[in-house]
Tab-separated table of C-alpha atoms and ligand atoms in Angstrom:
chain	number	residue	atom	x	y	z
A	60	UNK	CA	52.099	18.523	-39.943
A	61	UNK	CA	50.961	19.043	-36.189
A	62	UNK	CA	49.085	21.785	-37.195
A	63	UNK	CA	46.719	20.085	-40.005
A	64	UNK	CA	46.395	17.200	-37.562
A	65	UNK	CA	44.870	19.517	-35.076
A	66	UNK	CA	42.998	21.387	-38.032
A	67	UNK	CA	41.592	18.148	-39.068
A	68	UNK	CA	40.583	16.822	-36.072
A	69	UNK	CA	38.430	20.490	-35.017
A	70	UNK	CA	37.210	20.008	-38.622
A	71	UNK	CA	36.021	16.740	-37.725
A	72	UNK	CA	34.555	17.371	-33.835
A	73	UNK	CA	32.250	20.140	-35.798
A	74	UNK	CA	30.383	17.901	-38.130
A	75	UNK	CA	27.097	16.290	-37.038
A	76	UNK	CA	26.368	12.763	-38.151
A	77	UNK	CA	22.253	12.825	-38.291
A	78	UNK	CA	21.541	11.060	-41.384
A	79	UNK	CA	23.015	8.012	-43.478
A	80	UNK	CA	23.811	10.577	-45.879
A	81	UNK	CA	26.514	12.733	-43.690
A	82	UNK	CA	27.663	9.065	-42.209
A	83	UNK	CA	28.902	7.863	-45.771
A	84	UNK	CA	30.378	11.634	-45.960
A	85	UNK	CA	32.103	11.445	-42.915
A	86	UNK	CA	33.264	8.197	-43.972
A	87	UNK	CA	34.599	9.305	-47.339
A	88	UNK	CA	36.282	12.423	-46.064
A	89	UNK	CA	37.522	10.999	-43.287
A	90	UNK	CA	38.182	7.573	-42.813
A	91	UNK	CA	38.154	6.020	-46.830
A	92	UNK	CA	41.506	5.571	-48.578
A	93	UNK	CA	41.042	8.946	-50.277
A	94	UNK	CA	40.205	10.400	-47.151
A	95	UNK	CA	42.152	13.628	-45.367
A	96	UNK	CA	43.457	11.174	-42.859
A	97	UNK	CA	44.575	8.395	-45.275
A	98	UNK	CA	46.865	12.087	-47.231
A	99	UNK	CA	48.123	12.706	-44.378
A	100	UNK	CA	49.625	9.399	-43.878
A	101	UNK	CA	50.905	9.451	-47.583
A	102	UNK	CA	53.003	12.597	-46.215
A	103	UNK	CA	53.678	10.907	-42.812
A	104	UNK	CA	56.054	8.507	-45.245
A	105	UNK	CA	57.955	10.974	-46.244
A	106	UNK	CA	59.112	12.524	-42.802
A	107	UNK	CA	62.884	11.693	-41.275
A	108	UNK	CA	62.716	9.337	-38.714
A	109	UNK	CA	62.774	11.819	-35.974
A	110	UNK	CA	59.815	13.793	-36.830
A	111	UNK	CA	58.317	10.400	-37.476
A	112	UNK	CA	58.373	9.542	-33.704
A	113	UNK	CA	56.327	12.321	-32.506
A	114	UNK	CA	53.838	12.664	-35.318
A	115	UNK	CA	53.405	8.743	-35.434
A	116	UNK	CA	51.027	8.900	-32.219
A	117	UNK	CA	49.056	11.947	-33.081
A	118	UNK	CA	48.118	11.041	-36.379
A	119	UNK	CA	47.364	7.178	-34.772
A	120	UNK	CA	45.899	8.924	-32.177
A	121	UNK	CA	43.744	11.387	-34.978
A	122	UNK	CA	42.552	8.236	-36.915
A	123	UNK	CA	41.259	6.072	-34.126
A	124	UNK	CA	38.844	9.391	-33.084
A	125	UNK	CA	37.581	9.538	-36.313
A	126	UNK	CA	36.609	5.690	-36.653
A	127	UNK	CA	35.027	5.550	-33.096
A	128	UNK	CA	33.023	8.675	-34.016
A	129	UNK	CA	32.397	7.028	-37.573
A	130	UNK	CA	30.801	3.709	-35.845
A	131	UNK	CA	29.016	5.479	-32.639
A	132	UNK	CA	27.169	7.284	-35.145
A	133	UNK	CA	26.249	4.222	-37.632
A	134	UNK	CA	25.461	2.529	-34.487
A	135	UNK	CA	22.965	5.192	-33.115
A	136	UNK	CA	21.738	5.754	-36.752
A	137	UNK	CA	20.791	1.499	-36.933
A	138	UNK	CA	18.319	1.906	-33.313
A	139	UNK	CA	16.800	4.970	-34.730
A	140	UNK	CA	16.578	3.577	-38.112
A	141	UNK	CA	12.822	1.988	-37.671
A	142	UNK	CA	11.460	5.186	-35.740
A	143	UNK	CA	12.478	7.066	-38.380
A	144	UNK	CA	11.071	4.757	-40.977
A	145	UNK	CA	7.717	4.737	-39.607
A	146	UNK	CA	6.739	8.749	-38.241
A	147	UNK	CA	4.354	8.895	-35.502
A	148	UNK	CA	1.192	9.499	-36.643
A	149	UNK	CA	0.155	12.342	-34.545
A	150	UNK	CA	-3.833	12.252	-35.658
A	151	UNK	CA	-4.180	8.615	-33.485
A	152	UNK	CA	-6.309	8.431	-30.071
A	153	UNK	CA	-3.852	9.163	-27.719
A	154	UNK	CA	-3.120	6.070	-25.030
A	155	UNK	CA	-4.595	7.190	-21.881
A	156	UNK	CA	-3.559	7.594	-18.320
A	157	UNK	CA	-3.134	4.502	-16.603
A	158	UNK	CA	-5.409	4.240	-14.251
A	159	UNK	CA	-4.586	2.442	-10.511
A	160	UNK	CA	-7.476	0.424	-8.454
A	161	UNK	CA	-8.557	0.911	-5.028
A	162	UNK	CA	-6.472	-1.260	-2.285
A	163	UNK	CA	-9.095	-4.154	-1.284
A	164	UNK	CA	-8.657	-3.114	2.106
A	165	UNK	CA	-9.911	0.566	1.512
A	166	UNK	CA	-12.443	-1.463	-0.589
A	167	UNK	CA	-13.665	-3.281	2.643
A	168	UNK	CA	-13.136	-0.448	4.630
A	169	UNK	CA	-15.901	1.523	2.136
A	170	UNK	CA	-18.043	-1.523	2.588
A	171	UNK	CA	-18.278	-1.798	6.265
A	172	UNK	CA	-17.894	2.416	7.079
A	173	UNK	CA	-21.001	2.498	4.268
A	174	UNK	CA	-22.874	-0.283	5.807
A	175	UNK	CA	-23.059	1.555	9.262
A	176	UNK	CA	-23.536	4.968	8.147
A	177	UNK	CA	-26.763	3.872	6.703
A	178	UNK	CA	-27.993	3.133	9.873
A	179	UNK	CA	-27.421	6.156	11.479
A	180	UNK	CA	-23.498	5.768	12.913
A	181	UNK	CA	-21.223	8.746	12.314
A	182	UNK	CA	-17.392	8.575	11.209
A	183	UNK	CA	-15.296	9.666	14.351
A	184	UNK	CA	-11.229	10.217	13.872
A	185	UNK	CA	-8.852	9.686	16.200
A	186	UNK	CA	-4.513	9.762	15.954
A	187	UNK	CA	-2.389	6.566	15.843
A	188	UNK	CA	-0.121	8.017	18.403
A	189	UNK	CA	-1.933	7.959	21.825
A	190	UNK	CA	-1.452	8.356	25.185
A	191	UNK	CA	-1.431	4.586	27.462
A	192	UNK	CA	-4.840	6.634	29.030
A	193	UNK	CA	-6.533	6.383	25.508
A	194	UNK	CA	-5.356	2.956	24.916
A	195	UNK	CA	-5.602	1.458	28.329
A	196	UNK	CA	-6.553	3.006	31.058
A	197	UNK	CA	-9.376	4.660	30.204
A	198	UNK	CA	-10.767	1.390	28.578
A	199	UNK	CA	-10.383	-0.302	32.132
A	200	UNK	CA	-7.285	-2.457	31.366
A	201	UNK	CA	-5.934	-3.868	34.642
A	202	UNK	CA	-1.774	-1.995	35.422
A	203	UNK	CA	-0.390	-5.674	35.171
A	204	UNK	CA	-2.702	-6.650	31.724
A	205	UNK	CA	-0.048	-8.328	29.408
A	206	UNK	CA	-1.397	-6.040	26.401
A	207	UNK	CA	0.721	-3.282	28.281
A	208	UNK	CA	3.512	-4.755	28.143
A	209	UNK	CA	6.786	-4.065	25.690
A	210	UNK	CA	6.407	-7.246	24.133
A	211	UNK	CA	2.872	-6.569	22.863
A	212	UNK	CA	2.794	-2.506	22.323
A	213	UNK	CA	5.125	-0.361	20.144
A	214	UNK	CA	5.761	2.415	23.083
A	215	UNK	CA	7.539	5.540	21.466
A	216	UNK	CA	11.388	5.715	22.331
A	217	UNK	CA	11.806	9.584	23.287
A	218	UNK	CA	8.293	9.380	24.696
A	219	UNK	CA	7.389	6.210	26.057
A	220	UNK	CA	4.178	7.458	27.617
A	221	UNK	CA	3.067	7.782	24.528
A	222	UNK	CA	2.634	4.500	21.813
A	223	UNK	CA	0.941	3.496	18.588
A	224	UNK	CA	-2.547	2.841	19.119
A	225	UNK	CA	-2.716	-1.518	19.492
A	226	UNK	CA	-6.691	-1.206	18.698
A	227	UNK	CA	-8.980	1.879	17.377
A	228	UNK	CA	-10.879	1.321	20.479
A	229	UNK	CA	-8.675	3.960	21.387
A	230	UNK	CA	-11.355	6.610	19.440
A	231	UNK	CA	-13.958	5.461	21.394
A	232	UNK	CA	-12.250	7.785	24.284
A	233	UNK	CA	-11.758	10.274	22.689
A	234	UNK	CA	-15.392	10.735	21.246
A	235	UNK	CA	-16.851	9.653	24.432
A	236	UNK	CA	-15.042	13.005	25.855
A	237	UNK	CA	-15.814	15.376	23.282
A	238	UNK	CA	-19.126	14.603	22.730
A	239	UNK	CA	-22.367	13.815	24.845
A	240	UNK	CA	-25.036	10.810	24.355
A	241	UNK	CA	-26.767	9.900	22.125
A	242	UNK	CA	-23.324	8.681	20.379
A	243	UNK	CA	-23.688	6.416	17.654
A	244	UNK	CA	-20.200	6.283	15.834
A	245	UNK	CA	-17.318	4.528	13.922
A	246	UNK	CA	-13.460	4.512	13.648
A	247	UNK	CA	-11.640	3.327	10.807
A	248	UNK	CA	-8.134	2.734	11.305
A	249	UNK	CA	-4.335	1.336	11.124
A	250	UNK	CA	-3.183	0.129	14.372
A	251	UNK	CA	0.074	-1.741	15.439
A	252	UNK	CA	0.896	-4.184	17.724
A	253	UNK	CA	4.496	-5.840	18.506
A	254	UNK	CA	4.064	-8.990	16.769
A	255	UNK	CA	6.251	-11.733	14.168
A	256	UNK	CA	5.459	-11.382	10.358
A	257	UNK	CA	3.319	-14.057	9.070
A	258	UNK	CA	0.358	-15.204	7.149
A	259	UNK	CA	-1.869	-14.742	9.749
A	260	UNK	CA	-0.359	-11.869	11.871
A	261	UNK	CA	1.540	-8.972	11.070
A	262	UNK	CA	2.979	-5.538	12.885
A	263	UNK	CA	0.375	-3.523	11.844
A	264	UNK	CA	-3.526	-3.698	10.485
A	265	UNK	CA	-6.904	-1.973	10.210
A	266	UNK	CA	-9.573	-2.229	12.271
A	267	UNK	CA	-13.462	-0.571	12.843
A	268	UNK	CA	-14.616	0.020	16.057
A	269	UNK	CA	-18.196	0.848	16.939
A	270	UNK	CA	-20.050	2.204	19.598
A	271	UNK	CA	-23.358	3.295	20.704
A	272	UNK	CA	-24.135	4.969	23.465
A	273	UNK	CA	-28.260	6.203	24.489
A	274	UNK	CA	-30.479	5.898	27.525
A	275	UNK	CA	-31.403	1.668	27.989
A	276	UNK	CA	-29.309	0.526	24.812
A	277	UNK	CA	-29.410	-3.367	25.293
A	278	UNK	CA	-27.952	-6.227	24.505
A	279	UNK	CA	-30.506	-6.829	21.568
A	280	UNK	CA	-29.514	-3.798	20.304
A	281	UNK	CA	-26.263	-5.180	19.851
A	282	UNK	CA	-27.610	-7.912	18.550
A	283	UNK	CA	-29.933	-6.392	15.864
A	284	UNK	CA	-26.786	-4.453	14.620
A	285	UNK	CA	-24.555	-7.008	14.126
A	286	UNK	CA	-27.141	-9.053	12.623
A	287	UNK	CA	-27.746	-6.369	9.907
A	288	UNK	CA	-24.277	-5.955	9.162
A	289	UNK	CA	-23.279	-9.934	8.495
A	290	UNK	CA	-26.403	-9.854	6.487
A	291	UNK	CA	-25.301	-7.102	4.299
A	292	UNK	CA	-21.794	-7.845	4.328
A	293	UNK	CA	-21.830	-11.532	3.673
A	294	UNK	CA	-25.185	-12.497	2.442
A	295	UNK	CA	-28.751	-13.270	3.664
A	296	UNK	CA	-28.016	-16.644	4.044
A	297	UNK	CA	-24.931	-16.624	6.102
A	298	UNK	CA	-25.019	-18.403	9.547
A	299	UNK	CA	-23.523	-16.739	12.715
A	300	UNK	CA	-23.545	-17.308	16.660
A	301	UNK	CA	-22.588	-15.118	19.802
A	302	UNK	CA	-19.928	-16.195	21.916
A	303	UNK	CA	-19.225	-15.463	25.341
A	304	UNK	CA	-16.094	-13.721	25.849
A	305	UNK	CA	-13.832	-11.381	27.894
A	306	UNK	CA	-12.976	-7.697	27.021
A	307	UNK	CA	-11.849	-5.611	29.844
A	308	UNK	CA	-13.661	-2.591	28.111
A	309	UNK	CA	-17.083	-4.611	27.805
A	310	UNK	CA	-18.977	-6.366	30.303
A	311	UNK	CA	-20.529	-8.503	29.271
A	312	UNK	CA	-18.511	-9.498	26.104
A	313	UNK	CA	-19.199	-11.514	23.095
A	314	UNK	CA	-16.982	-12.596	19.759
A	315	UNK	CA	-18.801	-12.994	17.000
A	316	UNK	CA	-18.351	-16.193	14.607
A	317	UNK	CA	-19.673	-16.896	11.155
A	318	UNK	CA	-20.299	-20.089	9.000
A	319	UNK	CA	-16.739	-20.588	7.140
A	320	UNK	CA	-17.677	-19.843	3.315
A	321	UNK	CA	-14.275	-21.211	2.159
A	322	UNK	CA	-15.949	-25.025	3.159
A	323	UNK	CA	-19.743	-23.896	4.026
A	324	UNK	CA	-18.832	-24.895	7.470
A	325	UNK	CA	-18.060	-28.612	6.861
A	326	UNK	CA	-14.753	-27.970	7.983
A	327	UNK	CA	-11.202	-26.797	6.536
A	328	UNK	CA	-7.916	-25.347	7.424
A	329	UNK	CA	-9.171	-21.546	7.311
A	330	UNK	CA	-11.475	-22.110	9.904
A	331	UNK	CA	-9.594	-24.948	11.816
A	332	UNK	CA	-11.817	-27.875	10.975
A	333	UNK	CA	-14.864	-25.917	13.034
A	334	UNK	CA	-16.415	-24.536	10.458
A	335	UNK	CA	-16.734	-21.412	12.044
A	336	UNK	CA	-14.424	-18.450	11.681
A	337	UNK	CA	-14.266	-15.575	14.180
A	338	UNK	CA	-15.447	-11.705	12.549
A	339	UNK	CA	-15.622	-9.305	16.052
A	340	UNK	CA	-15.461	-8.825	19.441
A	341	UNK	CA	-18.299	-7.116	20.995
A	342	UNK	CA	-19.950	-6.192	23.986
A	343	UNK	CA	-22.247	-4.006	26.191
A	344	UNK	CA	-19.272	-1.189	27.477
A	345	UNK	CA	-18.347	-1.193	30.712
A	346	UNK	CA	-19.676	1.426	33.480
A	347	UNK	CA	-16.585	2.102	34.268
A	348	UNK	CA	-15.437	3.312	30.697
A	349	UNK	CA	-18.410	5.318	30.666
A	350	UNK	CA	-17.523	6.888	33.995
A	351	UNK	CA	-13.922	7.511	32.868
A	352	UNK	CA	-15.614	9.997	30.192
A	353	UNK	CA	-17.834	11.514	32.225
A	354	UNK	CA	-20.780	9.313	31.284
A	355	UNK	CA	-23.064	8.798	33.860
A	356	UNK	CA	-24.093	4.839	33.578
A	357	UNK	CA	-26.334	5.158	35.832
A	358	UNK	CA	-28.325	7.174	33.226
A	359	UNK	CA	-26.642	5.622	29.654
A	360	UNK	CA	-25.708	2.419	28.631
A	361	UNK	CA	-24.033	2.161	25.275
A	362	UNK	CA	-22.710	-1.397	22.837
A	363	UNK	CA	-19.349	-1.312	21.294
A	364	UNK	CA	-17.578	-3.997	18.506
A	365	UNK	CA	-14.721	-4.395	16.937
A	366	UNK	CA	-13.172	-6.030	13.851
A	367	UNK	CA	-10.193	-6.368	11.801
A	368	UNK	CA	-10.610	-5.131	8.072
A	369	UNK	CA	-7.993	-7.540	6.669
A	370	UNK	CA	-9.751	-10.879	8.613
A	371	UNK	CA	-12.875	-9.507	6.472
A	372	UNK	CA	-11.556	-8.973	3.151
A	373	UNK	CA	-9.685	-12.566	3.637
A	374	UNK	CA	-12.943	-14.228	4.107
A	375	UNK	CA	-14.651	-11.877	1.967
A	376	UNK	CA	-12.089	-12.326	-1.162
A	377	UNK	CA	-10.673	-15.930	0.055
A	378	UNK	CA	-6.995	-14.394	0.205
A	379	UNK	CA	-5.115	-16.649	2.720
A	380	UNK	CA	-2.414	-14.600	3.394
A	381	UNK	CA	-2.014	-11.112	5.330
A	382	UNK	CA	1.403	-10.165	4.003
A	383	UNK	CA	-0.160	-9.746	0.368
A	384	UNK	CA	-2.273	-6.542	1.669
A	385	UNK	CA	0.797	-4.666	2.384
A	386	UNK	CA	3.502	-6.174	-0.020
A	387	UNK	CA	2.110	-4.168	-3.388
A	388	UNK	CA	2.004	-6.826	-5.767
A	389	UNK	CA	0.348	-5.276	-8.981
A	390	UNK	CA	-0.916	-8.863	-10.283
A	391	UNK	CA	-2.619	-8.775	-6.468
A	392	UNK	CA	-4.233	-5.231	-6.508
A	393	UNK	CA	-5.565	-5.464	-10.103
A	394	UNK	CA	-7.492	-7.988	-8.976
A	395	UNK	CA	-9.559	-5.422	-7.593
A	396	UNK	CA	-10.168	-3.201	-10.489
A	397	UNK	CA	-13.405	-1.375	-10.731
A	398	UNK	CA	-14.248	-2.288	-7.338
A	399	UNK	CA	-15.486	0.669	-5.007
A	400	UNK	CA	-16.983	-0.971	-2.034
A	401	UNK	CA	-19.664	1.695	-1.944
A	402	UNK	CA	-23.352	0.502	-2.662
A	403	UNK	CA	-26.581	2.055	-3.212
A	404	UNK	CA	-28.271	0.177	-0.480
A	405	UNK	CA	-28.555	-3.077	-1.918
A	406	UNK	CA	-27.134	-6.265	-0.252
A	407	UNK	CA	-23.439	-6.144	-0.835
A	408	UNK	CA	-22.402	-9.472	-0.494
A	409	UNK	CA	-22.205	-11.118	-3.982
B	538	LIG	N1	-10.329	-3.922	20.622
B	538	LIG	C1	-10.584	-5.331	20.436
B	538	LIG	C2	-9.389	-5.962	19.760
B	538	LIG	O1	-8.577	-5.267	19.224
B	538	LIG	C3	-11.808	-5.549	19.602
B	538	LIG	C4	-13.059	-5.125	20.293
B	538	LIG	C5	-13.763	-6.043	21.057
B	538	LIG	C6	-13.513	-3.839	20.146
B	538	LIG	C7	-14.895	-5.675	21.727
B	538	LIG	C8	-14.684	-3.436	20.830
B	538	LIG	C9	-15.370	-4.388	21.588
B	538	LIG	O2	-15.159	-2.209	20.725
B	538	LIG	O3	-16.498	-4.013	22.230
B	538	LIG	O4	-9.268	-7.151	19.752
């Protein structure tokens, strides 16, 4: 009796259960009252009490396998059941590649790099990691300026000469030293500073920095520039003003406000009940960062500005908080389908 148990039960492990067909077969042969298992229990009666003992488990044992195969299979059969009822028709358009959207910020970043390089600035590239020379000194930072300090700055742990980059300011040195006047360029970048998680502040961010650098660049110069780019950023209409200001890298130094367009200036939270919301910092560059790249200012003079990408797309796209550009919310960022940021030459403010 052993032996047909373990006959019956290799019989059974070959059989493959793929249609309702071989189910109801398997069930017959296998589990129904005429089934080989149901004989074998008819003969099971007949054994001495002895025998009964140790072939009472096996066969138990040998009927339980066959009804869990019987109702794994039914049960697999029942979810395939509709697939199997309809067939794929293979001659339909097949569903294309899903297709992602630019990140507003690389959006913006488009915008502004596209703005400038139509009026004559070049891209210039420079590393996050930089030397405090890069980032400070060589932009005339004071030793005891707080911006150097551990609190403010991400300073590397097995180097701590060397930090992430707290502005892209930090290109301007590097161009400055590779290259000779006239310099007319931009850097577009990520940059980190040491700072609490918030709406309005986070650890790191993108900025643009500008600079140009010729024989008697002026102030008006600076001016004119920034003029053209609120213009073609924000719209014709949009009000701005210069305010005086203190960057140790510029001398003399301006930030750069425009009308709030969340309240058209009349006053709300964004902008602090002024109406005005800050866009850049700017300035005319200090001699002595042109000296500290080998710039004579006795014979250039150069403008510089600087402004964060995220403050821009915020006023630009009325998002009101900062922890949305790097959080990768899809309902967010397909917002910005089909956008490109790039423009023909038009007015891009819309
Ligand atoms: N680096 C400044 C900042 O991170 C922004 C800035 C201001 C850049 C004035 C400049 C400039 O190039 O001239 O706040």
């Amino acid at each position: 009796m052993m032996d047909q148990i373990a006959q019956l039960r290799e019989k059974m492990n070959t059989i493959l259960i793929e249609d309702k067909a071989t189910l109801e077969r398997f069930r017959q042969d296998f589990i129904g009252k005429k089934g080989s298992i149901a004989a074998l229990f008819e003969t099971f009666k007949q054994l001495p009490i002895a025998a009964k003992k140790t072939i009472g488990p096996l066969l138990n044992g040998l009927k339980n396998e066959a009804e869990k195969k019987f109702k794994s299979a039914a049960s697999i059969l029942e979810a395939v059941a509709p697939a199997i009822q309809q067939p794929v028709d293979v001659t339909l358009p097949a569903f294309g590649p899903a297709i992602g959207s630019l990140h507003p910020l690389t959006i913006v970043q488009n915008k502004i790099s596209s703005i400038f390089q139509r009026i004559g600035f070049n891209l210039a590239e420079g590393p996050e990691i930089v030397g405090n020379w890069h980032n400070f000194g060589a932009l005339n930072f004071p030793e005891n300026h707080p911006a150097r300090d551990l609190q403010d700055t991400f300073f590397l742990q097995l180097n701590p000469v060397q930090l992430l980059r707290t502005h892209t300011t930090s290109v301007q040195i590097s161009t400055c030293t590779d290259q000779s006047p006239p310099i007319r360029s931009i850097a577009v970048g990520r940059v980190f500073r040491n700072e609490a998680i918030s709406a309005r502040s986070h650890c790191f961010f993108h900025q643009v920095d500008g600079m140009y650098i010729d024989t008697a660049v002026t102030f008006s110069d600076l001016k004119g520039t920034i003029y053209h780019f609120v213009e073609a950023m924000f719209g014709r209409a949009t009000k701005l003003r210069f305010r005086a200001s203190y960057f140790p890298f510029t001398e003399p130094s301006a930030e750069v406000d425009i009308h709030c367009r969340l309240c058209q200036g009349k006053g709300c939270t964004v902008c602090k009940q002024s109406g005005w919301v800050e866009i850049l910092g700017a300035g005319m560059i200090d001699p002595n960062v042109l000296t500290n790249c080998q710039i004579d200012p006795e014979q250039y003079s150069g403008f510089a500005f600087g402004m964060g990408i995220e403050r821009i797309a915020m006023l630009l796209y009325q998002i009101d908080d900062l922890r949305l550009f790097s959080e990768n919310h899809l309902d967010f960022l397909r917002q910005f389908k089909g956008c490109l940021g790039f423009s023909d030459g038009a007015v891009f403010a819309k």
